[in-house]
Amino acid sequence: MSNLITRPDASADWAVWLLEEPDETNPVCDAPDLTSYERFVVCMSGGKDSVACLLHLIEQGVERSRIELHHHLVDGREGSDLMDWPVTESYCEAFAKALGLKLFFSWKTGGFEKEMLREESRTAATAFERADGSVAIVGGEGGKPGTRRKFPQVSASLTTRYCSAYMKIDVMSRVITTEPRFQTWRTLVITGERAEESAARARYRTFEPHRTDNRDGIRVRRHVDHWRPVHGWTERDVWGILERHKVRPHPAYFCGFGRCSCRSCIFGGPDQWATILAYYPKAFERIAAYEEEFGLTIHRSESVRQLAARGTPYQADSRYFEIAGDTVYRESIIVEGEWQLPLGAFGDSRGPL
Ligand code: SF4
């Protein structure tokens, strides 16, 4: 890391402000006027829906020089590898390079594991890459000390499912409220939730002011909108746009996973845990050991050991598990020849609600 910047400016109210629930009254299905934005911030998980958002922007004629990809590293960059696919960071880098786009990484320092192990301590600082290549570190000194020592709850509520809020939503908001380039002009933040995925996601608005919007501010007039362009899309629509652009999906899909969330996502079902146990036993054991240490399982009624015992591993070519378990992505992003639908397409798509 170079040019480290520390800005201890977190307020105690921050987390509360960020943990709003989806809007119950729903759908404003307007699409924004894309010509009215200076920059487009695509939250890029590496999964198919975020890729579809980006490809849709390109199809709509948005100049690539105005698009920024932002990927939140769930495990941080301080050495933890508890949750995520080892290959995801490298896959995102290869994707950005192949499409000629800027990519910025951001993360909660210490990642998921540090947040989960909080014991009478404050939530950690947020780190993010800046346009000049330096890394900024903000927050970490506000809020009340607290104790977690349990996995996030399997729930649509972002308050108890704290991983999504603290590892992703909060991190993105920190970037936008801190970086000077977002304090002027108009920014459009783009995320890939789809109504088809869950009842909770169906209630999300397609287009609304982003939670960091401050367009009527006195000192800072920050205009930020939030668009979910694939909110009304089917899974078939999503695979269709990847096929049109010949984009090779994240290797998790070729391993049989229907969603490319964290490898050890708390929403995993029996087959997913059986697959992790079969192909990544060390990663599985770390999750199981934490459940035993906490005396509380992720799914309150069954441990991951019990779930894995009644599941069946996905029947994918073992080569794909090696690719997904590598920290370097070595495949091409753009497929030459025939594009193939991965094994996980239209399959088990348990994931964040
Ligand atoms: S993918 Fe699953 S475990 Fe990872 S942050 Fe999202 S809900 Fe939490």
mmCIF file of C-alpha atoms and ligand atoms in Angstrom:
data_model
loop_
_atom_site.group_PDB
_atom_site.id
_atom_site.type_symbol
_atom_site.label_atom_id
_atom_site.label_comp_id
_atom_site.label_asym_id
_atom_site.label_seq_id
_atom_site.Cartn_x
_atom_site.Cartn_y
_atom_site.Cartn_z
ATOM 1 C CA MET A 1 0.000 0.000 0.000
ATOM 2 C CA SER A 2 1.241 3.481 -0.760
ATOM 3 C CA ASN A 3 0.280 6.987 0.412
ATOM 4 C CA LEU A 4 -1.822 5.715 3.273
ATOM 5 C CA ILE A 5 -4.463 8.262 4.299
ATOM 6 C CA THR A 6 -6.238 7.980 7.605
ATOM 7 C CA ARG A 7 -9.389 9.925 8.216
ATOM 8 C CA PRO A 8 -11.044 9.061 11.538
ATOM 9 C CA ASP A 9 -14.364 10.672 10.776
ATOM 10 C CA ALA A 10 -16.958 7.956 11.380
ATOM 11 C CA SER A 11 -20.036 9.026 13.246
ATOM 12 C CA ALA A 12 -21.923 6.769 15.638
ATOM 13 C CA ASP A 13 -25.039 7.146 13.524
ATOM 14 C CA TRP A 14 -23.421 5.929 10.351
ATOM 15 C CA ALA A 15 -24.251 2.242 10.581
ATOM 16 C CA VAL A 16 -27.848 2.927 11.579
ATOM 17 C CA TRP A 17 -28.297 5.213 8.625
ATOM 18 C CA LEU A 18 -26.981 2.581 6.277
ATOM 19 C CA LEU A 19 -29.079 -0.283 7.527
ATOM 20 C CA GLU A 20 -32.374 0.717 6.013
ATOM 21 C CA GLU A 21 -34.688 -2.049 4.892
ATOM 22 C CA PRO A 22 -35.973 -2.334 1.326
ATOM 23 C CA ASP A 23 -38.859 -0.079 0.498
ATOM 24 C CA GLU A 24 -42.170 -1.874 1.095
ATOM 25 C CA THR A 25 -44.276 0.370 -1.087
ATOM 26 C CA ASN A 26 -42.163 -0.291 -4.129
ATOM 27 C CA PRO A 27 -41.842 -0.021 -7.663
ATOM 28 C CA VAL A 28 -40.823 3.093 -9.361
ATOM 29 C CA CYS A 29 -39.708 1.425 -12.565
ATOM 30 C CA ASP A 30 -38.267 4.463 -14.280
ATOM 31 C CA ALA A 31 -35.028 4.159 -16.136
ATOM 32 C CA PRO A 32 -32.726 7.149 -15.740
ATOM 33 C CA ASP A 33 -31.615 9.486 -18.500
ATOM 34 C CA LEU A 34 -28.108 8.125 -18.971
ATOM 35 C CA THR A 35 -26.922 11.221 -20.792
ATOM 36 C CA SER A 36 -27.366 13.256 -17.609
ATOM 37 C CA TYR A 37 -24.619 11.502 -15.580
ATOM 38 C CA GLU A 38 -20.961 12.293 -15.436
ATOM 39 C CA ARG A 39 -19.897 8.888 -14.173
ATOM 40 C CA PHE A 40 -21.265 5.392 -13.715
ATOM 41 C CA VAL A 41 -20.243 3.291 -10.718
ATOM 42 C CA VAL A 42 -20.943 -0.399 -11.271
ATOM 43 C CA CYS A 43 -20.813 -2.556 -8.128
ATOM 44 C CA MET A 44 -19.041 -5.556 -9.593
ATOM 45 C CA SER A 45 -19.251 -8.736 -7.530
ATOM 46 C CA GLY A 46 -17.883 -10.857 -10.355
ATOM 47 C CA GLY A 47 -21.249 -12.627 -10.603
ATOM 48 C CA LYS A 48 -23.463 -12.787 -13.681
ATOM 49 C CA ASP A 49 -25.913 -10.064 -12.636
ATOM 50 C CA SER A 50 -23.259 -7.404 -12.132
ATOM 51 C CA VAL A 51 -21.651 -8.412 -15.428
ATOM 52 C CA ALA A 52 -25.065 -8.120 -17.097
ATOM 53 C CA CYS A 53 -25.470 -4.589 -15.686
ATOM 54 C CA LEU A 54 -22.157 -3.538 -17.132
ATOM 55 C CA LEU A 55 -22.850 -5.072 -20.533
ATOM 56 C CA HIS A 56 -26.262 -3.394 -20.573
ATOM 57 C CA LEU A 57 -24.616 0.000 -19.968
ATOM 58 C CA ILE A 58 -22.303 -0.626 -22.891
ATOM 59 C CA GLU A 59 -25.243 -1.660 -25.080
ATOM 60 C CA GLN A 60 -26.965 1.596 -24.095
ATOM 61 C CA GLY A 61 -24.013 3.509 -25.526
ATOM 62 C CA VAL A 62 -22.361 4.696 -22.303
ATOM 63 C CA GLU A 63 -18.725 5.549 -22.962
ATOM 64 C CA ARG A 64 -16.363 3.157 -21.222
ATOM 65 C CA SER A 65 -14.224 6.060 -20.004
ATOM 66 C CA ARG A 66 -17.167 7.154 -17.810
ATOM 67 C CA ILE A 67 -17.639 3.741 -16.201
ATOM 68 C CA GLU A 68 -15.917 2.610 -12.991
ATOM 69 C CA LEU A 69 -16.122 -0.937 -11.666
ATOM 70 C CA HIS A 70 -15.990 -1.238 -7.868
ATOM 71 C CA HIS A 71 -15.429 -4.585 -6.179
ATOM 72 C CA HIS A 72 -15.746 -5.045 -2.418
ATOM 73 C CA LEU A 73 -13.329 -7.632 -1.035
ATOM 74 C CA VAL A 74 -15.387 -9.550 1.526
ATOM 75 C CA ASP A 75 -12.294 -10.990 3.222
ATOM 76 C CA GLY A 76 -10.385 -7.703 3.106
ATOM 77 C CA ARG A 77 -6.718 -7.557 2.170
ATOM 78 C CA GLU A 78 -5.108 -8.270 5.507
ATOM 79 C CA GLY A 79 -4.709 -12.038 5.118
ATOM 80 C CA SER A 80 -8.106 -13.573 5.900
ATOM 81 C CA ASP A 81 -9.505 -15.999 3.324
ATOM 82 C CA LEU A 82 -12.450 -17.329 5.308
ATOM 83 C CA MET A 83 -15.380 -16.656 3.016
ATOM 84 C CA ASP A 84 -14.783 -15.784 -0.594
ATOM 85 C CA TRP A 85 -13.693 -17.591 -3.728
ATOM 86 C CA PRO A 86 -9.916 -17.235 -4.001
ATOM 87 C CA VAL A 87 -10.179 -16.447 -7.718
ATOM 88 C CA THR A 88 -12.734 -13.626 -7.546
ATOM 89 C CA GLU A 89 -10.310 -10.705 -7.165
ATOM 90 C CA SER A 90 -8.234 -11.900 -10.108
ATOM 91 C CA TYR A 91 -11.340 -12.655 -12.204
ATOM 92 C CA CYS A 92 -12.530 -9.059 -11.687
ATOM 93 C CA GLU A 93 -9.106 -7.730 -12.688
ATOM 94 C CA ALA A 94 -9.078 -9.861 -15.840
ATOM 95 C CA PHE A 95 -12.635 -8.782 -16.657
ATOM 96 C CA ALA A 96 -11.844 -5.073 -16.312
ATOM 97 C CA LYS A 97 -8.719 -5.438 -18.416
ATOM 98 C CA ALA A 98 -10.521 -7.390 -21.156
ATOM 99 C CA LEU A 99 -13.255 -4.754 -21.412
ATOM 100 C CA GLY A 100 -10.968 -1.740 -21.074
ATOM 101 C CA LEU A 101 -12.525 -0.470 -17.828
ATOM 102 C CA LYS A 102 -11.247 1.091 -14.618
ATOM 103 C CA LEU A 103 -11.519 -1.127 -11.537
ATOM 104 C CA PHE A 104 -11.274 -0.077 -7.879
ATOM 105 C CA PHE A 105 -11.120 -2.400 -4.883
ATOM 106 C CA SER A 106 -12.496 -1.477 -1.490
ATOM 107 C CA TRP A 107 -12.898 -3.378 1.772
ATOM 108 C CA LYS A 108 -13.551 -3.378 5.471
ATOM 109 C CA THR A 109 -10.102 -3.845 7.009
ATOM 110 C CA GLY A 110 -9.756 -7.364 8.368
ATOM 111 C CA GLY A 111 -12.800 -8.370 6.324
ATOM 112 C CA PHE A 112 -15.699 -10.578 7.353
ATOM 113 C CA GLU A 113 -13.647 -12.580 9.850
ATOM 114 C CA LYS A 114 -12.529 -9.575 11.894
ATOM 115 C CA GLU A 115 -16.058 -8.159 11.977
ATOM 116 C CA MET A 116 -17.439 -11.542 13.081
ATOM 117 C CA LEU A 117 -14.854 -11.816 15.859
ATOM 118 C CA ARG A 118 -15.523 -8.384 17.346
ATOM 119 C CA GLU A 119 -15.420 -8.511 21.112
ATOM 120 C CA GLU A 120 -16.068 -5.261 22.931
ATOM 121 C CA SER A 121 -14.484 -3.431 20.017
ATOM 122 C CA ARG A 122 -15.557 -1.005 17.291
ATOM 123 C CA THR A 123 -16.161 -1.947 13.699
ATOM 124 C CA ALA A 124 -12.953 -1.660 11.677
ATOM 125 C CA ALA A 125 -11.944 1.084 9.270
ATOM 126 C CA THR A 126 -12.785 0.993 5.564
ATOM 127 C CA ALA A 127 -10.033 0.997 2.941
ATOM 128 C CA PHE A 128 -10.375 1.833 -0.715
ATOM 129 C CA GLU A 129 -8.260 2.472 -3.767
ATOM 130 C CA ARG A 130 -8.173 6.010 -5.076
ATOM 131 C CA ALA A 131 -7.819 7.234 -8.636
ATOM 132 C CA ASP A 132 -4.114 8.062 -8.081
ATOM 133 C CA GLY A 133 -3.379 4.474 -6.995
ATOM 134 C CA SER A 134 -3.072 5.247 -3.276
ATOM 135 C CA VAL A 135 -5.204 3.588 -0.620
ATOM 136 C CA ALA A 136 -7.388 5.641 1.701
ATOM 137 C CA ILE A 137 -8.412 4.408 5.136
ATOM 138 C CA VAL A 138 -11.435 6.017 6.768
ATOM 139 C CA GLY A 139 -13.436 5.437 9.921
ATOM 140 C CA GLY A 140 -12.728 2.826 12.564
ATOM 141 C CA GLU A 141 -12.791 5.207 15.502
ATOM 142 C CA GLY A 142 -16.491 5.988 15.764
ATOM 143 C CA GLY A 143 -19.470 4.025 16.997
ATOM 144 C CA LYS A 144 -19.866 2.037 20.173
ATOM 145 C CA PRO A 145 -17.740 -0.991 21.061
ATOM 146 C CA GLY A 146 -19.713 -4.185 20.565
ATOM 147 C CA THR A 147 -19.439 -7.958 20.501
ATOM 148 C CA ARG A 148 -20.542 -10.289 17.703
ATOM 149 C CA ARG A 149 -18.780 -13.685 17.895
ATOM 150 C CA LYS A 150 -21.424 -15.271 15.715
ATOM 151 C CA PHE A 151 -22.093 -15.592 11.994
ATOM 152 C CA PRO A 152 -24.514 -13.178 10.349
ATOM 153 C CA GLN A 153 -28.091 -14.383 10.551
ATOM 154 C CA VAL A 154 -29.710 -15.945 7.484
ATOM 155 C CA SER A 155 -32.271 -13.201 7.033
ATOM 156 C CA ALA A 156 -33.467 -10.524 4.624
ATOM 157 C CA SER A 157 -32.817 -7.959 7.346
ATOM 158 C CA LEU A 158 -29.533 -6.169 6.779
ATOM 159 C CA THR A 159 -29.314 -5.482 10.502
ATOM 160 C CA THR A 160 -28.865 -9.124 11.486
ATOM 161 C CA ARG A 161 -27.354 -10.202 8.160
ATOM 162 C CA TYR A 162 -24.579 -7.783 8.915
ATOM 163 C CA CYS A 163 -22.126 -9.068 6.295
ATOM 164 C CA SER A 164 -23.918 -7.432 3.339
ATOM 165 C CA ALA A 165 -24.246 -4.139 5.181
ATOM 166 C CA TYR A 166 -20.749 -3.958 6.654
ATOM 167 C CA MET A 167 -18.721 -5.604 3.859
ATOM 168 C CA LYS A 168 -20.499 -4.102 0.874
ATOM 169 C CA ILE A 169 -23.173 -1.400 1.298
ATOM 170 C CA ASP A 170 -21.331 0.555 3.981
ATOM 171 C CA VAL A 171 -18.036 0.257 2.099
ATOM 172 C CA MET A 172 -19.504 1.641 -1.145
ATOM 173 C CA SER A 173 -21.103 4.503 0.727
ATOM 174 C CA ARG A 174 -17.807 5.396 2.394
ATOM 175 C CA VAL A 175 -16.107 5.577 -0.976
ATOM 176 C CA ILE A 176 -18.742 7.920 -2.398
ATOM 177 C CA THR A 177 -18.965 10.226 0.603
ATOM 178 C CA THR A 178 -15.168 10.487 0.915
ATOM 179 C CA GLU A 179 -13.734 10.644 -2.595
ATOM 180 C CA PRO A 180 -13.557 14.191 -3.988
ATOM 181 C CA ARG A 181 -14.584 13.135 -7.488
ATOM 182 C CA PHE A 182 -18.037 12.092 -6.255
ATOM 183 C CA GLN A 183 -18.764 15.388 -4.498
ATOM 184 C CA THR A 184 -19.653 17.217 -7.691
ATOM 185 C CA TRP A 185 -21.629 16.465 -10.843
ATOM 186 C CA ARG A 186 -23.966 13.533 -11.104
ATOM 187 C CA THR A 187 -23.094 9.928 -10.339
ATOM 188 C CA LEU A 188 -25.172 6.838 -11.108
ATOM 189 C CA VAL A 189 -24.544 3.797 -8.892
ATOM 190 C CA ILE A 190 -25.558 0.522 -10.524
ATOM 191 C CA THR A 191 -26.253 -2.773 -8.759
ATOM 192 C CA GLY A 192 -27.540 -6.106 -10.029
ATOM 193 C CA GLU A 193 -30.378 -7.208 -7.735
ATOM 194 C CA ARG A 194 -33.231 -8.910 -9.594
ATOM 195 C CA ALA A 195 -36.854 -9.194 -8.498
ATOM 196 C CA GLU A 196 -36.912 -12.861 -9.485
ATOM 197 C CA GLU A 197 -34.319 -13.726 -6.812
ATOM 198 C CA SER A 198 -36.481 -13.210 -3.739
ATOM 199 C CA ALA A 199 -39.577 -11.492 -2.381
ATOM 200 C CA ALA A 200 -37.337 -9.009 -0.547
ATOM 201 C CA ARG A 201 -35.490 -8.066 -3.716
ATOM 202 C CA ALA A 202 -38.755 -7.772 -5.638
ATOM 203 C CA ARG A 203 -39.638 -4.878 -3.336
ATOM 204 C CA TYR A 204 -36.481 -2.919 -4.161
ATOM 205 C CA ARG A 205 -36.989 0.132 -6.309
ATOM 206 C CA THR A 206 -35.525 0.058 -9.782
ATOM 207 C CA PHE A 207 -34.437 3.684 -9.656
ATOM 208 C CA GLU A 208 -34.131 5.994 -6.669
ATOM 209 C CA PRO A 209 -31.730 8.447 -5.008
ATOM 210 C CA HIS A 210 -28.726 6.589 -3.620
ATOM 211 C CA ARG A 211 -28.320 6.544 0.155
ATOM 212 C CA THR A 212 -25.333 8.871 -0.194
ATOM 213 C CA ASP A 213 -27.260 11.413 -2.237
ATOM 214 C CA ASN A 214 -26.965 14.972 -0.965
ATOM 215 C CA ARG A 215 -28.218 16.955 -3.951
ATOM 216 C CA ASP A 216 -29.764 19.657 -1.836
ATOM 217 C CA GLY A 217 -26.801 20.005 0.514
ATOM 218 C CA ILE A 218 -25.520 23.446 1.428
ATOM 219 C CA ARG A 219 -21.790 22.763 1.643
ATOM 220 C CA VAL A 220 -21.633 19.674 -0.595
ATOM 221 C CA ARG A 221 -24.091 19.149 -3.422
ATOM 222 C CA ARG A 222 -23.563 15.485 -4.222
ATOM 223 C CA HIS A 223 -26.085 14.119 -6.707
ATOM 224 C CA VAL A 224 -26.051 10.316 -6.590
ATOM 225 C CA ASP A 225 -28.772 8.060 -7.980
ATOM 226 C CA HIS A 226 -29.108 4.290 -7.710
ATOM 227 C CA TRP A 227 -30.247 2.176 -10.662
ATOM 228 C CA ARG A 228 -30.942 -1.546 -10.754
ATOM 229 C CA PRO A 229 -31.110 -2.039 -14.530
ATOM 230 C CA VAL A 230 -31.660 -5.813 -14.436
ATOM 231 C CA HIS A 231 -34.278 -5.698 -11.677
ATOM 232 C CA GLY A 232 -37.005 -6.945 -14.012
ATOM 233 C CA TRP A 233 -34.815 -9.372 -15.950
ATOM 234 C CA THR A 234 -35.137 -13.145 -15.886
ATOM 235 C CA GLU A 235 -32.120 -15.385 -15.405
ATOM 236 C CA ARG A 236 -32.439 -16.268 -19.089
ATOM 237 C CA ASP A 237 -32.089 -12.563 -19.999
ATOM 238 C CA VAL A 238 -28.921 -12.379 -17.903
ATOM 239 C CA TRP A 239 -27.249 -15.393 -19.494
ATOM 240 C CA GLY A 240 -28.384 -14.076 -22.863
ATOM 241 C CA ILE A 241 -26.411 -10.841 -22.576
ATOM 242 C CA LEU A 242 -23.289 -12.715 -21.422
ATOM 243 C CA GLU A 243 -23.647 -14.977 -24.444
ATOM 244 C CA ARG A 244 -24.122 -12.011 -26.816
ATOM 245 C CA HIS A 245 -20.856 -10.524 -25.605
ATOM 246 C CA LYS A 246 -19.152 -13.928 -25.306
ATOM 247 C CA VAL A 247 -18.172 -13.213 -21.702
ATOM 248 C CA ARG A 248 -16.950 -16.261 -19.804
ATOM 249 C CA PRO A 249 -18.748 -16.321 -16.450
ATOM 250 C CA HIS A 250 -17.016 -16.624 -13.074
ATOM 251 C CA PRO A 251 -15.675 -20.187 -12.529
ATOM 252 C CA ALA A 252 -18.061 -20.707 -9.583
ATOM 253 C CA TYR A 253 -20.848 -21.243 -12.129
ATOM 254 C CA PHE A 254 -18.853 -23.957 -13.882
ATOM 255 C CA CYS A 255 -18.441 -25.665 -10.488
ATOM 256 C CA GLY A 256 -22.238 -25.934 -10.346
ATOM 257 C CA PHE A 257 -23.063 -22.964 -8.125
ATOM 258 C CA GLY A 258 -26.167 -21.085 -9.258
ATOM 259 C CA ARG A 259 -24.972 -17.859 -7.654
ATOM 260 C CA CYS A 260 -21.516 -16.405 -7.428
ATOM 261 C CA SER A 261 -21.699 -15.070 -3.901
ATOM 262 C CA CYS A 262 -19.089 -15.885 -1.244
ATOM 263 C CA ARG A 263 -17.902 -19.486 -1.626
ATOM 264 C CA SER A 264 -18.967 -20.139 1.983
ATOM 265 C CA CYS A 265 -22.058 -17.925 1.812
ATOM 266 C CA ILE A 266 -24.227 -18.180 4.914
ATOM 267 C CA PHE A 267 -27.193 -18.935 2.631
ATOM 268 C CA GLY A 268 -25.610 -22.155 1.362
ATOM 269 C CA GLY A 269 -27.838 -25.235 1.309
ATOM 270 C CA PRO A 270 -26.981 -28.935 1.740
ATOM 271 C CA ASP A 271 -25.546 -29.469 -1.764
ATOM 272 C CA GLN A 272 -23.433 -26.328 -1.550
ATOM 273 C CA TRP A 273 -21.907 -27.320 1.804
ATOM 274 C CA ALA A 274 -21.388 -30.886 0.553
ATOM 275 C CA THR A 275 -19.531 -29.444 -2.446
ATOM 276 C CA ILE A 276 -17.307 -27.236 -0.289
ATOM 277 C CA LEU A 277 -16.544 -30.190 1.987
ATOM 278 C CA ALA A 278 -15.672 -32.403 -0.986
ATOM 279 C CA TYR A 279 -13.462 -29.946 -2.875
ATOM 280 C CA TYR A 280 -12.256 -27.434 -0.272
ATOM 281 C CA PRO A 281 -12.153 -29.392 3.000
ATOM 282 C CA LYS A 282 -9.863 -26.917 4.790
ATOM 283 C CA ALA A 283 -12.195 -24.014 4.003
ATOM 284 C CA PHE A 284 -15.155 -26.088 5.173
ATOM 285 C CA GLU A 285 -13.412 -27.063 8.405
ATOM 286 C CA ARG A 286 -12.747 -23.433 9.327
ATOM 287 C CA ILE A 287 -16.454 -22.583 9.096
ATOM 288 C CA ALA A 288 -17.447 -25.695 11.021
ATOM 289 C CA ALA A 289 -14.847 -24.951 13.713
ATOM 290 C CA TYR A 290 -16.211 -21.412 14.201
ATOM 291 C CA GLU A 291 -19.751 -22.757 14.574
ATOM 292 C CA GLU A 292 -18.491 -25.079 17.303
ATOM 293 C CA GLU A 293 -16.437 -22.347 18.990
ATOM 294 C CA PHE A 294 -19.414 -19.953 19.051
ATOM 295 C CA GLY A 295 -21.852 -22.652 20.150
ATOM 296 C CA LEU A 296 -24.228 -21.251 17.528
ATOM 297 C CA THR A 297 -24.643 -22.513 13.970
ATOM 298 C CA ILE A 298 -25.247 -20.369 10.865
ATOM 299 C CA HIS A 299 -28.599 -22.039 10.192
ATOM 300 C CA ARG A 300 -29.847 -22.093 13.728
ATOM 301 C CA SER A 301 -31.278 -25.622 13.530
ATOM 302 C CA GLU A 302 -28.476 -27.412 11.650
ATOM 303 C CA SER A 303 -24.695 -27.163 11.544
ATOM 304 C CA VAL A 304 -22.791 -27.003 8.282
ATOM 305 C CA ARG A 305 -21.587 -30.536 9.043
ATOM 306 C CA GLN A 306 -25.201 -31.730 9.218
ATOM 307 C CA LEU A 307 -26.147 -29.843 6.078
ATOM 308 C CA ALA A 308 -23.188 -31.269 4.155
ATOM 309 C CA ALA A 309 -24.026 -34.787 5.332
ATOM 310 C CA ARG A 310 -27.429 -34.682 3.675
ATOM 311 C CA GLY A 311 -26.249 -32.910 0.516
ATOM 312 C CA THR A 312 -24.747 -34.127 -2.745
ATOM 313 C CA PRO A 313 -21.673 -32.419 -4.222
ATOM 314 C CA TYR A 314 -22.168 -30.789 -7.601
ATOM 315 C CA GLN A 315 -20.989 -33.089 -10.382
ATOM 316 C CA ALA A 316 -18.638 -30.689 -12.158
ATOM 317 C CA ASP A 317 -15.288 -31.303 -13.822
ATOM 318 C CA SER A 318 -12.657 -31.080 -11.050
ATOM 319 C CA ARG A 319 -10.649 -28.730 -13.287
ATOM 320 C CA TYR A 320 -13.151 -25.983 -12.522
ATOM 321 C CA PHE A 321 -12.660 -26.353 -8.772
ATOM 322 C CA GLU A 322 -8.937 -25.816 -9.326
ATOM 323 C CA ILE A 323 -9.599 -22.686 -11.389
ATOM 324 C CA ALA A 324 -12.015 -21.294 -8.788
ATOM 325 C CA GLY A 325 -9.659 -22.148 -5.936
ATOM 326 C CA ASP A 326 -6.660 -20.407 -7.496
ATOM 327 C CA THR A 327 -5.777 -16.810 -6.625
ATOM 328 C CA VAL A 328 -4.818 -16.163 -10.254
ATOM 329 C CA TYR A 329 -7.418 -16.343 -13.019
ATOM 330 C CA ARG A 330 -5.730 -17.790 -16.112
ATOM 331 C CA GLU A 331 -8.624 -18.206 -18.568
ATOM 332 C CA SER A 332 -9.632 -15.662 -21.186
ATOM 333 C CA ILE A 333 -12.630 -13.479 -20.335
ATOM 334 C CA ILE A 334 -13.882 -13.308 -23.904
ATOM 335 C CA VAL A 335 -14.614 -16.764 -25.260
ATOM 336 C CA GLU A 336 -13.229 -17.616 -28.651
ATOM 337 C CA GLY A 337 -15.409 -20.159 -30.385
ATOM 338 C CA GLU A 338 -18.633 -21.430 -28.917
ATOM 339 C CA TRP A 339 -19.912 -19.821 -25.700
ATOM 340 C CA GLN A 340 -21.195 -22.398 -23.185
ATOM 341 C CA LEU A 341 -23.819 -22.125 -20.508
ATOM 342 C CA PRO A 342 -22.183 -23.173 -17.215
ATOM 343 C CA LEU A 343 -23.398 -26.118 -15.145
ATOM 344 C CA GLY A 344 -24.743 -23.850 -12.398
ATOM 345 C CA ALA A 345 -27.090 -21.927 -14.709
ATOM 346 C CA PHE A 346 -30.752 -22.263 -13.688
ATOM 347 C CA GLY A 347 -29.673 -24.427 -10.770
ATOM 348 C CA ASP A 348 -29.454 -23.997 -6.995
ATOM 349 C CA SER A 349 -29.401 -20.239 -6.602
ATOM 350 C CA ARG A 350 -29.535 -19.791 -2.864
ATOM 351 C CA GLY A 351 -27.896 -16.559 -1.894
ATOM 352 C CA PRO A 352 -28.486 -13.230 -0.237
ATOM 353 C CA LEU A 353 -32.199 -12.488 -0.013
HETATM 354 S S1 SF4 B 1 -22.391 -13.510 -0.223
HETATM 355 FE FE1 SF4 B 1 -23.398 -14.409 1.583
HETATM 356 S S2 SF4 B 1 -21.814 -14.516 3.188
HETATM 357 FE FE2 SF4 B 1 -21.024 -13.185 1.538
HETATM 358 S S3 SF4 B 1 -21.531 -11.121 2.204
HETATM 359 FE FE3 SF4 B 1 -23.237 -11.787 0.937
HETATM 360 S S4 SF4 B 1 -24.763 -12.759 2.305
HETATM 361 FE FE4 SF4 B 1 -22.817 -12.536 3.437
#
